[in-house]
Coordinates of C-alpha atoms in Angstrom, one line a residue:
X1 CA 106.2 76.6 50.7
X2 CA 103.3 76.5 48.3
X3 CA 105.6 74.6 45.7
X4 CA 106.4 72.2 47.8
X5 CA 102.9 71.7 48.4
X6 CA 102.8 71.2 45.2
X7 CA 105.0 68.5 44.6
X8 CA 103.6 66.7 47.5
X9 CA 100.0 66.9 46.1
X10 CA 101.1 65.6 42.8
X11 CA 103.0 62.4 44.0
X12 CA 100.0 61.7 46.3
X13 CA 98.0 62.1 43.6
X14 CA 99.8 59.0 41.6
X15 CA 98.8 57.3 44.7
X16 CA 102.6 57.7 46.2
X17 CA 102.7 57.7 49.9
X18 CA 105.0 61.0 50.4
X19 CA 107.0 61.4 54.1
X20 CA 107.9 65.0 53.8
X21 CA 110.9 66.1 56.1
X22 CA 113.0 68.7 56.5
X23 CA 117.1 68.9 57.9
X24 CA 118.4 71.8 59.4
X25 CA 122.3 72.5 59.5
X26 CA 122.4 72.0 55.7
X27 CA 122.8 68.2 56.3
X28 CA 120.1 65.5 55.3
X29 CA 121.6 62.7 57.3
X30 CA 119.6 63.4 60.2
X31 CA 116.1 63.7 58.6
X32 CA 116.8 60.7 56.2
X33 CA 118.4 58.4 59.2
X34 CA 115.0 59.4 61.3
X35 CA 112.8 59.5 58.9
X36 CA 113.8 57.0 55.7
X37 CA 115.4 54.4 57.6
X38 CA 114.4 51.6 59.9
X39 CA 116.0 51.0 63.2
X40 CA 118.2 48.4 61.3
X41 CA 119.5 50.5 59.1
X42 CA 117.4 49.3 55.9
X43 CA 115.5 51.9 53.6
X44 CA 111.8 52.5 54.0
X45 CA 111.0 54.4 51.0
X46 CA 111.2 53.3 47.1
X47 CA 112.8 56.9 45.9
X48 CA 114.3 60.2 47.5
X49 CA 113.5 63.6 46.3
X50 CA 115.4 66.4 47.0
X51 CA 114.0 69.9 46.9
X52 CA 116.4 72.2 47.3
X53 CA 118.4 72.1 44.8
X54 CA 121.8 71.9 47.5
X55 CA 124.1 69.4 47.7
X56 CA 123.1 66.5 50.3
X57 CA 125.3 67.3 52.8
X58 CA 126.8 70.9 52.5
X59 CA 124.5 73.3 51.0
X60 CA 124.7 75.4 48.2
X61 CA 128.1 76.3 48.7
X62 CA 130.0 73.2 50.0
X63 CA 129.9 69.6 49.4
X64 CA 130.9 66.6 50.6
X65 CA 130.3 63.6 48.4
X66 CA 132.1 61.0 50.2
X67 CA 129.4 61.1 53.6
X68 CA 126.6 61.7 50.7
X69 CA 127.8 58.5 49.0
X70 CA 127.7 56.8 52.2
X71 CA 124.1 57.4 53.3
X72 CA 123.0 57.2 49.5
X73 CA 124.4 53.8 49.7
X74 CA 122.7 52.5 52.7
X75 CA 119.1 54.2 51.0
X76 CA 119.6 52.2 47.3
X77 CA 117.0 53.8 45.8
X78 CA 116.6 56.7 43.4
X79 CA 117.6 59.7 44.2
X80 CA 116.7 63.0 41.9
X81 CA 117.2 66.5 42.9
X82 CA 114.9 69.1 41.6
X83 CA 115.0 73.0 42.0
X84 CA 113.2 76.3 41.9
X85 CA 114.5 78.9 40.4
X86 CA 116.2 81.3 43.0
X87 CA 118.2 84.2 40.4
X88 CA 115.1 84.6 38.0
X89 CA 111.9 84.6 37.8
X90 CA 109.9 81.9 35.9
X91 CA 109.1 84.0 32.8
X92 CA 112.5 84.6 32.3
X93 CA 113.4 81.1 32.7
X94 CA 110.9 79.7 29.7
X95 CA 111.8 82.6 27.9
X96 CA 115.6 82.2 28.0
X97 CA 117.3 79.8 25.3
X98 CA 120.0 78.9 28.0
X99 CA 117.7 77.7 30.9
X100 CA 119.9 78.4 33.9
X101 CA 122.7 81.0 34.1
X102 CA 125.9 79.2 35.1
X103 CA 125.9 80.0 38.9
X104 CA 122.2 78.2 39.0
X105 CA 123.5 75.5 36.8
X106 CA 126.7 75.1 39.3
X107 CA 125.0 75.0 42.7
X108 CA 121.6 73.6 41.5
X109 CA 122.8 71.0 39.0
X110 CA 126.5 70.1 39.1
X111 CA 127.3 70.5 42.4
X112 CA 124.0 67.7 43.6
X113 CA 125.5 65.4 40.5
X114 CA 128.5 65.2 42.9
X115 CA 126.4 63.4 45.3
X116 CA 124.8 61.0 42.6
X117 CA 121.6 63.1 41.9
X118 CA 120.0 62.7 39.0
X119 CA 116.2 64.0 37.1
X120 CA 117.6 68.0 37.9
X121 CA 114.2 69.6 36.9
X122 CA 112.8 73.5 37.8
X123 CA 109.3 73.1 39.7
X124 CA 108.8 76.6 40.7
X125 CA 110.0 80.1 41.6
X126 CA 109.1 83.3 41.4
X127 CA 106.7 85.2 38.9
X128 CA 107.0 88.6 37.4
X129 CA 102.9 88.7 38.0
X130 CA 100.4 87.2 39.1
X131 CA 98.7 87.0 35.9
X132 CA 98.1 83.2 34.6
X133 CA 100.6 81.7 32.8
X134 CA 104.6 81.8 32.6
X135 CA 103.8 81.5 28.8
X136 CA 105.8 78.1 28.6
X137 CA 103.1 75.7 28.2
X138 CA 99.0 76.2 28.7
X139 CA 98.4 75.6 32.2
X140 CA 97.7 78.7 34.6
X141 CA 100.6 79.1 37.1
X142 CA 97.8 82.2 38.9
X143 CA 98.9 83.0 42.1
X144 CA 96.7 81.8 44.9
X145 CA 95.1 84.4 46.8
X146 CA 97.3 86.2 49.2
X147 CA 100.6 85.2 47.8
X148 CA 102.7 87.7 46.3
X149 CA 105.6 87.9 43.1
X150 CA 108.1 87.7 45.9
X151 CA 106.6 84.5 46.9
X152 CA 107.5 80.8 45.3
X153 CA 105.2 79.3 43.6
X154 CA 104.6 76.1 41.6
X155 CA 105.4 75.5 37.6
X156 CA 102.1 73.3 37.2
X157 CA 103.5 71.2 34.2
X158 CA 107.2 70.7 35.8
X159 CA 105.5 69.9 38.7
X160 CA 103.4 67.1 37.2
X161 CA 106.2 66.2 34.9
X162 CA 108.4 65.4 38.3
X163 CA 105.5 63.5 40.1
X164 CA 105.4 61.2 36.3
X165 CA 109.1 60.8 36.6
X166 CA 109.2 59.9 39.8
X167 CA 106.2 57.3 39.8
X168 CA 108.0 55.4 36.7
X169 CA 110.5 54.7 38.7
X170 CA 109.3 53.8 41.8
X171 CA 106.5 51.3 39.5
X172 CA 110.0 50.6 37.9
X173 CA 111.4 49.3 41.1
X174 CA 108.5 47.5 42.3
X175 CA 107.5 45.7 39.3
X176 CA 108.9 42.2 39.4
X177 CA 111.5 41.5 37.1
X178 CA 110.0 38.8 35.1
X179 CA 107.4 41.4 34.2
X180 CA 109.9 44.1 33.4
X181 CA 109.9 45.4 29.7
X182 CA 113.2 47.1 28.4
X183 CA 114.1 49.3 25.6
X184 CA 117.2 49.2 24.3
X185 CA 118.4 52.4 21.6
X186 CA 121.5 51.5 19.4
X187 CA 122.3 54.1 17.4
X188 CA 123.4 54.5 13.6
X189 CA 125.4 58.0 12.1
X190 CA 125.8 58.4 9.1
X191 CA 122.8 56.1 8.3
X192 CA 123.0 53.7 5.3
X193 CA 127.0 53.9 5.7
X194 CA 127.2 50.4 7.7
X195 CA 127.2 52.8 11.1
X196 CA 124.3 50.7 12.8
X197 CA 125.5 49.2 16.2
X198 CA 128.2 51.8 16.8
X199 CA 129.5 54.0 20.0
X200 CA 132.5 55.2 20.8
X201 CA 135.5 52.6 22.1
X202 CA 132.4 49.9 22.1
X203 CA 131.8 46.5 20.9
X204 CA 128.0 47.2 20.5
X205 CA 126.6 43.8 19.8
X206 CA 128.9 41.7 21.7
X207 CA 128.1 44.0 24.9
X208 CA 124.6 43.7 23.8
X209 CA 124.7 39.6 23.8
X210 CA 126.3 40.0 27.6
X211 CA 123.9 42.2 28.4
X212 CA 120.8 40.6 27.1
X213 CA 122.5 37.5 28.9
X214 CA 123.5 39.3 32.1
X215 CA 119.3 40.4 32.3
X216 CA 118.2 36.9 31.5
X217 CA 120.1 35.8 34.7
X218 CA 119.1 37.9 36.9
X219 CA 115.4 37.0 36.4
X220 CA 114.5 38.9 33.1
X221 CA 112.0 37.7 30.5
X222 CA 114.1 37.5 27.1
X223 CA 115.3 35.8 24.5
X224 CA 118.7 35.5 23.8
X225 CA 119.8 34.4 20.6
X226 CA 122.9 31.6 20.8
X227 CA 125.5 33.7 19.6
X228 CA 126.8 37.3 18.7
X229 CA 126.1 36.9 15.3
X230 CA 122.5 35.5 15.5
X231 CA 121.8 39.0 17.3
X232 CA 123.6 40.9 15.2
X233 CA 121.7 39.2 12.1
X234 CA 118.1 39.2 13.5
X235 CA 118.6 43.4 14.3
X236 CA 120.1 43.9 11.0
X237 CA 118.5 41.6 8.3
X238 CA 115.3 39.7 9.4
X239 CA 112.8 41.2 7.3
X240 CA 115.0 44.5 6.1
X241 CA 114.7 43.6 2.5
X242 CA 111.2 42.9 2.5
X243 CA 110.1 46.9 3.4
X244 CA 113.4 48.2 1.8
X245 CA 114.5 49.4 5.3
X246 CA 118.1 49.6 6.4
X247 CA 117.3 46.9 9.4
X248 CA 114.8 45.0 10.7
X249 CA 111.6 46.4 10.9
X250 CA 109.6 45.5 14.5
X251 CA 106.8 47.5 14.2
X252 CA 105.0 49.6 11.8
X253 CA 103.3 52.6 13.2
X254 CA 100.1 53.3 11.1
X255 CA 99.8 56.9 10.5
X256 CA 96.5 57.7 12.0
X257 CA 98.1 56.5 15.3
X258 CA 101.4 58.8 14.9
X259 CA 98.8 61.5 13.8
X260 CA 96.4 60.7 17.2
X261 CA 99.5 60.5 19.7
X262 CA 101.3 63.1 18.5
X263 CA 100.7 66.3 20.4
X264 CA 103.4 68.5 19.0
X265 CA 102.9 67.6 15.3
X266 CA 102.2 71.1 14.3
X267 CA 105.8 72.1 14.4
X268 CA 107.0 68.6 13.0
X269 CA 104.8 69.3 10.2
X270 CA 106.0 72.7 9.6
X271 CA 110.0 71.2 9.1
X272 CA 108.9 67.8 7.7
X273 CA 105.8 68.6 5.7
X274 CA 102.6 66.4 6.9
X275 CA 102.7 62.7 8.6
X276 CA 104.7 60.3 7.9
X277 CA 107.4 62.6 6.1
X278 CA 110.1 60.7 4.2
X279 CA 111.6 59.3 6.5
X280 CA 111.9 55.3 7.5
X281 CA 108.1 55.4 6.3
X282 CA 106.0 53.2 3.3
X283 CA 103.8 56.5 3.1
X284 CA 101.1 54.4 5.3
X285 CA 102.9 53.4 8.2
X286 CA 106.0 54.8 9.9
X287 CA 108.8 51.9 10.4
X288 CA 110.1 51.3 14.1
X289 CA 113.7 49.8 13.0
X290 CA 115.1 46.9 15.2
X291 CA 114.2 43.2 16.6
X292 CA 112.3 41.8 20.2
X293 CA 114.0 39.2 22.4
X294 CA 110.9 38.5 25.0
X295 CA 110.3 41.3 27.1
X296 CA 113.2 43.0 25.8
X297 CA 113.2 45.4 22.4
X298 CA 116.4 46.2 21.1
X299 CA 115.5 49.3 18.6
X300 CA 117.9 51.4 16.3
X301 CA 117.6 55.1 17.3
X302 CA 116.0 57.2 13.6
X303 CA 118.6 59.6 12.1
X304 CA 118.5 63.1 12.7
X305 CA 117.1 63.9 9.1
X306 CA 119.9 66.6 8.0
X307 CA 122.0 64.2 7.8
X308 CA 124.4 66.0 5.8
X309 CA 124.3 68.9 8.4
X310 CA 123.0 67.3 11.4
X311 CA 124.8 70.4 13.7
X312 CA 121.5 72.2 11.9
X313 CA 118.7 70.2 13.5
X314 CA 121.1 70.5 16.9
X315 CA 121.6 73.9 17.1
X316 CA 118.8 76.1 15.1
X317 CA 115.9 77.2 17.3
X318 CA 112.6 76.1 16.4
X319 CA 113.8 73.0 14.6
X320 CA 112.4 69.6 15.6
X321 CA 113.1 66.3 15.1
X322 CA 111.2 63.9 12.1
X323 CA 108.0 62.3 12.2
X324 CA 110.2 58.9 12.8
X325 CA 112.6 59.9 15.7
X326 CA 109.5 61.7 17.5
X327 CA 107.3 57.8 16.7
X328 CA 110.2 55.8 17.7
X329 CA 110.1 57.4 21.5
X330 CA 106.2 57.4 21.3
X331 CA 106.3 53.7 20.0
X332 CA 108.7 52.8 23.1
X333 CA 106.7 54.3 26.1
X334 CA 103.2 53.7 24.8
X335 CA 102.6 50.8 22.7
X336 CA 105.7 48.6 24.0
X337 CA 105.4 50.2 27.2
X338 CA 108.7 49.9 28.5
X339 CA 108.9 50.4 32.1
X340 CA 112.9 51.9 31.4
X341 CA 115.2 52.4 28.3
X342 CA 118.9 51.6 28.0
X343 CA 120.7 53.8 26.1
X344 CA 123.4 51.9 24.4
X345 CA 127.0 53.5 23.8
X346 CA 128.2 57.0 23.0
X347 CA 126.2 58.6 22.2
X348 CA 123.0 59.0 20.4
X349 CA 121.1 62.0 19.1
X350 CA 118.1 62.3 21.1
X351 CA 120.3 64.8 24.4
X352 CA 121.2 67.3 21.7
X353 CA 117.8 68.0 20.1
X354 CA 116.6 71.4 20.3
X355 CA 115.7 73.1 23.6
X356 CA 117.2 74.9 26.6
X357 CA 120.4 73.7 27.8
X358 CA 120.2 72.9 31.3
X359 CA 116.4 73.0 33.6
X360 CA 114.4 72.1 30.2
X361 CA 110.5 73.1 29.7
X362 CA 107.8 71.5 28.1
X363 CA 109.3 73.5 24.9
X364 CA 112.3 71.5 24.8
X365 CA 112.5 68.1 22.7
X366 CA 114.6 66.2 24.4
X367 CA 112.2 66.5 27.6
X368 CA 109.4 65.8 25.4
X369 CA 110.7 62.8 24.2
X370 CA 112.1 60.9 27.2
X371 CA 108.9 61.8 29.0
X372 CA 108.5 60.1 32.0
X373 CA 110.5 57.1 31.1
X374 CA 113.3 55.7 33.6
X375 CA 116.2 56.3 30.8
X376 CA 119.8 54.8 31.6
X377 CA 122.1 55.4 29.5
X378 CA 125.7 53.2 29.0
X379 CA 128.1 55.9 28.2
X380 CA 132.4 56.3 27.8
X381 CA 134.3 56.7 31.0
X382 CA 136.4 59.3 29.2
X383 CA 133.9 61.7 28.1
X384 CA 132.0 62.9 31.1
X385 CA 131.3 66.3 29.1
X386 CA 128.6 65.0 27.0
X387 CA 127.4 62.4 29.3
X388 CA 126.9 65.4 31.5
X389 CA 124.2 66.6 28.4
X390 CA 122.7 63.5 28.6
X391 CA 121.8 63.6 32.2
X392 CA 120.9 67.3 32.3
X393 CA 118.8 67.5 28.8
X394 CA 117.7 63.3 28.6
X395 CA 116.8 62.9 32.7
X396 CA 120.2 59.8 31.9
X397 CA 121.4 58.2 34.7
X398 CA 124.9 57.0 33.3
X399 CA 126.4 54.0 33.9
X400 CA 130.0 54.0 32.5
X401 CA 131.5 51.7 30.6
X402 CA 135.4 51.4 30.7
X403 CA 137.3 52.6 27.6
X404 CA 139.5 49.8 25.5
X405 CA 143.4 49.0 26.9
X406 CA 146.0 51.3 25.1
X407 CA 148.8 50.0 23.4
X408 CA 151.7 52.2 21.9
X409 CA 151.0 52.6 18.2
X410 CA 154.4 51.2 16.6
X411 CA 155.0 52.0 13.2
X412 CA 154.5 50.4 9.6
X413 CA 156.7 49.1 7.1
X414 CA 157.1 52.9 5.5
X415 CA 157.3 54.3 8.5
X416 CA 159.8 51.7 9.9
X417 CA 162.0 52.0 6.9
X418 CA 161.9 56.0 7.5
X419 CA 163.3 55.5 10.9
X420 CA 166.2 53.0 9.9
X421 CA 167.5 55.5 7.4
X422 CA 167.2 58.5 10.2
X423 CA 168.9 56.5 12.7
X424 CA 171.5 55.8 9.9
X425 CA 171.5 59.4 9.0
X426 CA 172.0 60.3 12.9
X427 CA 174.9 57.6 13.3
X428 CA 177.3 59.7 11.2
X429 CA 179.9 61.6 12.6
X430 CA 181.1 63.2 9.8
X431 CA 179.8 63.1 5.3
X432 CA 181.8 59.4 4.8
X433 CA 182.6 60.1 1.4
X434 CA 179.3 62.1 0.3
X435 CA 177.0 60.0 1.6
X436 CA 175.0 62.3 3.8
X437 CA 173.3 63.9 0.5
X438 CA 172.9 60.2 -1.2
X439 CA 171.2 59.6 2.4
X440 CA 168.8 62.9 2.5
X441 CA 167.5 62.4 -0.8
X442 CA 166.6 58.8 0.5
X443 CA 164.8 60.3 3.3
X444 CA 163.0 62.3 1.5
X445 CA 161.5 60.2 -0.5
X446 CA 160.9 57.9 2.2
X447 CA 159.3 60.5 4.1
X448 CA 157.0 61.9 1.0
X449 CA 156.0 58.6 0.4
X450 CA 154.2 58.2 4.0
X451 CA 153.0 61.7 3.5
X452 CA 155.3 63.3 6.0
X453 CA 157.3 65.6 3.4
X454 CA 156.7 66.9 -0.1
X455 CA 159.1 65.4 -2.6
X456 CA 160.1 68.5 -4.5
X457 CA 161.7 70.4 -4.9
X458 CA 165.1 68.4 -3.2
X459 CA 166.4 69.3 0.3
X460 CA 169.9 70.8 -0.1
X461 CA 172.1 69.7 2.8
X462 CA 171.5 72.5 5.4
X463 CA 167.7 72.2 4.7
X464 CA 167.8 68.1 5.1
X465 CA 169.6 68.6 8.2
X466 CA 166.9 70.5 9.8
X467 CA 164.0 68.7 8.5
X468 CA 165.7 65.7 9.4
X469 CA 166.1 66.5 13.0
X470 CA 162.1 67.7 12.7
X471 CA 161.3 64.1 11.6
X472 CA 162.8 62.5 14.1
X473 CA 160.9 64.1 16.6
X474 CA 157.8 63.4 14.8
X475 CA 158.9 59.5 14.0
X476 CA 159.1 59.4 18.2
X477 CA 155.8 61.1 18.8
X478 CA 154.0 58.2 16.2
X479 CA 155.9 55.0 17.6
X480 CA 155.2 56.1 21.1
X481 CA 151.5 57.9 20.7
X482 CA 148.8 55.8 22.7
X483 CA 146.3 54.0 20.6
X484 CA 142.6 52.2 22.1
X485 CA 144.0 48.3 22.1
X486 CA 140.5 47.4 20.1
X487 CA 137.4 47.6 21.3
X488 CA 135.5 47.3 25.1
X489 CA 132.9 44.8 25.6
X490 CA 130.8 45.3 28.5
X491 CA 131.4 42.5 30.6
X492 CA 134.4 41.0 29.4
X493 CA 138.1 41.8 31.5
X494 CA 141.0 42.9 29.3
X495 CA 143.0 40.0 28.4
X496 CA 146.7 40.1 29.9
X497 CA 148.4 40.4 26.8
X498 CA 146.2 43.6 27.0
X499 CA 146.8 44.8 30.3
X500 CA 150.8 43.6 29.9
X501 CA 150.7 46.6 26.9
X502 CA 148.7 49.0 29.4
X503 CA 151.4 48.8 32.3
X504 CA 153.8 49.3 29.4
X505 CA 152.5 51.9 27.8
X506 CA 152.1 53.7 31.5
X507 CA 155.4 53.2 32.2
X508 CA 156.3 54.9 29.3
X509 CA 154.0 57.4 29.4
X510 CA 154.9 58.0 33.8
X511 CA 158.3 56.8 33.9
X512 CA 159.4 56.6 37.7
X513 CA 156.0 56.0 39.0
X514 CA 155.0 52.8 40.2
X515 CA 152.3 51.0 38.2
X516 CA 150.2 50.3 41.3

């Protein structure tokens, strides 16, 4: 048990009062009922920690979510699940470009995600010697006298990197909110291509207005400006012209700070060439791109610097991000000292920049990055596939936000003239007096002209009857396809003209079954 030891030592060491326990049966409702809960019912801690790397209640192999929920519910606090490493030994693990092999990532990672658990991080396992370090970052990981390579043992940096985490957010939850200071990340791909304030099925700076309102209600310290546009205006113009930046520029980093702070600038260097690079910089000072509203900073998240092959800086090994994505993150958690970010919309950049894939190291970026920092992350109900890489490689806690209604697409004037003439096409019984080859070369160039056909050379008739009957079915498959019905704003219901076109558009899509 020397790694949890470990752990325990660390968070004390933060000056965290830690009330170990320990639940048989493969079931943590006893030990947190007994242990984190008060005879009323209410919780007694400020965050839970799982160690095991199991579900909550089931084990490695089973789980049931819906008790887990329950007793997570009654808790509401925190609750992060972090691992050893049970199918390979820590060398192996820093060494491996993967991270976990699939059964780990499944029984350590997914299967507590069921529950809620968030913060999956390795904090120990086994060694292949007990020789000083794992060779993943410079402190020893020795074995202490007596133990053996068959015994676990702690990862000295995960294991402080879990106790940082972890004290964030309990400071996070204590901290009044008045006192509170937020980061907010819009995002912006392709730069300089009017992309700024954009994610996926999302009315970015409308949500933002409700949301910057919602916070001010609920005790926050900001500044809201009156109206969508006002915000939209003071992120994107304020002083933008005067540094010749692409939006508002909030803060200028000077270089001998970025050069100071940064502790992996070697390897920026060696892609970028030396500080401040070329990017969002006046070759002084780096530019931190956005606008502050009280204790709130909305910032606008630095391109990946290949932009015209970003899949390069995401997928090569060794790579690393630019001098101003790596400031932007250092800017946030030190100098404005935000005590949580809010990652705004699907998705950003910084989940998918180099490292392991699941159980990241100190080698990875995007761990490097986020550090410590509380980091939620407002992402698409429909794509839980790459929100799942932004909780496992960003430390994300989503918080979904509900796609836009759909509406059946219709068709435009071209394509609406198309379908008249195929309907009359399909009304006649028999070639009325030539007609049908008058009528094919119509559709033909009806169809062409919308880019559904070429236009020579001329369909004779047996060919126009076949492509004909091939049109139709594609005519259907336009008029009836599902299209978003605009754009989601956080906060705001669908209209009922909006919701009339979803039940519609269900009932054409599930004929038969009832719309409740």
């Amino acid at each position: 048990a020397r790694h949890y030891d470990a752990v325990i030592a660390a968070l004390e060491a933060k000056g965290l009062d830690v009330v170990p326990a320990f639940a048989s049966g493969l079931d943590a409702r006893p030990a947190i009922e007994r242990y984190f809960l008060d005879r009323s019912g209410r919780p007694q801690i400020d965050a839970l920690v799982s160690l095991t790397g199991f579900s909550l209640v089931g084990g490695p192999a089973y789980n049931d979510k819906t008790a887990a929920a329950e007793v997570l519910t009654r808790l509401d606090v925190p609750y992060l699940a972090a691992h050893a490493i049970e199918f390979q030994t820590i060398e192996q693990w820093q060494e491996s470009e993967r991270g976990l092999s699939p059964i780990e990532a499944t029984m350590m990672v997914a299967i507590p995600e069921l529950d809620g658990a968030t913060g999956s991080m390795v904090f120990g396992g086994r060694s292949d010697s007990g020789s000083g370090s794992c060779g993943g970052c410079a402190r020893s990981c020795a074995l202490p006298a007596g133990a053996t390579t068959r015994d676990m043992h702690p990862c000295a940096e995960r294991v402080e990197q879990l106790a940082a985490r972890i004290t964030k957010l309990v400071d996070l939850r204590r901290t009044q909110k008045a006192e509170r200071k937020i980061g907010i990340v819009l995002f912006a791909f392709p730069p300089n291509a009017g992309s700024i304030g954009t994610a996926a099925f999302l009315s970015v700076f409308a949500s933002l207005h409700n949301t910057l309102k919602a916070l001010k209600a609920d005790g926050y310290t900001v500044e809201v400006p009156d109206t969508v546009d006002a915000l939209r205006e003071a992120i994107l113009a304020g002083n933008a012209s005067r540094y010749g930046a692409i939006a508002n520029v909030v803060a200028r980093v000077p270089v001998n700070d970025h050069v100071r702070q940064e502790r992996w600038l070697p390897e920026i260097e060696a892609q970028w060439g030396p500080a401040p690079g070329k990017h969002q910089t006046d070759g002084s000072t780096i530019h931190v791109l956005g606008a502050r509203f009280g204790n709130v900073l909305v910032g606008l998240q630095p391109g990946f610097g290949y932009e015209g092959d970003p899949m390069r800086l995401l997928f090569e090994k060794g790579f690393a991000p630019t001098h101003a994505f790596t400031a932007f993150y250092t800017y946030l958690r030190r100098t404005f000292g935000a005590h949580a970010v809010l990652h705004f919309g699907t998705h950003g950049a910084l989940e998918f920049m180099p490292g392991k894939q699941t159980a990241l190291s100190e080698a990875c970026w995007p761990d490097r990055l986020i550090g410590d920092l509380p980091n939620v992350y407002l992402y698409a109900a429909n794509n839980p596939s790459e929100g799942s890489i932004a909780k496992r490689r960003s430390a994300a806690t989503l918080v979904s936000y509900l796609t836009p209604p759909v509406a059946t697409a219709g068709l435009y004037r071209g394509l609406v003239e198309l379908k008249t003439s195929l309907e009359r096409w399909r009304g006649l019984t028999a070639d009325v007096a030539g007609e049908r080859p008058a009528l094919a070369a119509i559709i033909q160039a009806q169809a062409a002209a919308v880019e559904l056909a070429a236009a020579d050379p001329a369909w004779d008739l047996p060919e126009a009857i076949t492509r004909i009957d091939r049109l139709w079915t594609e005519i259907l498959e336009l008029e009836y396809a599902l299209i978003p019905h605009g754009l989601h704003v956080v906060g705001q219901a669908a209209s009922a003209a909006e919701r009339i076109d979803l039940i519609a558009a269900m009932d054409e899509a599930m004929p038969g079954v009832p719309a409740g």
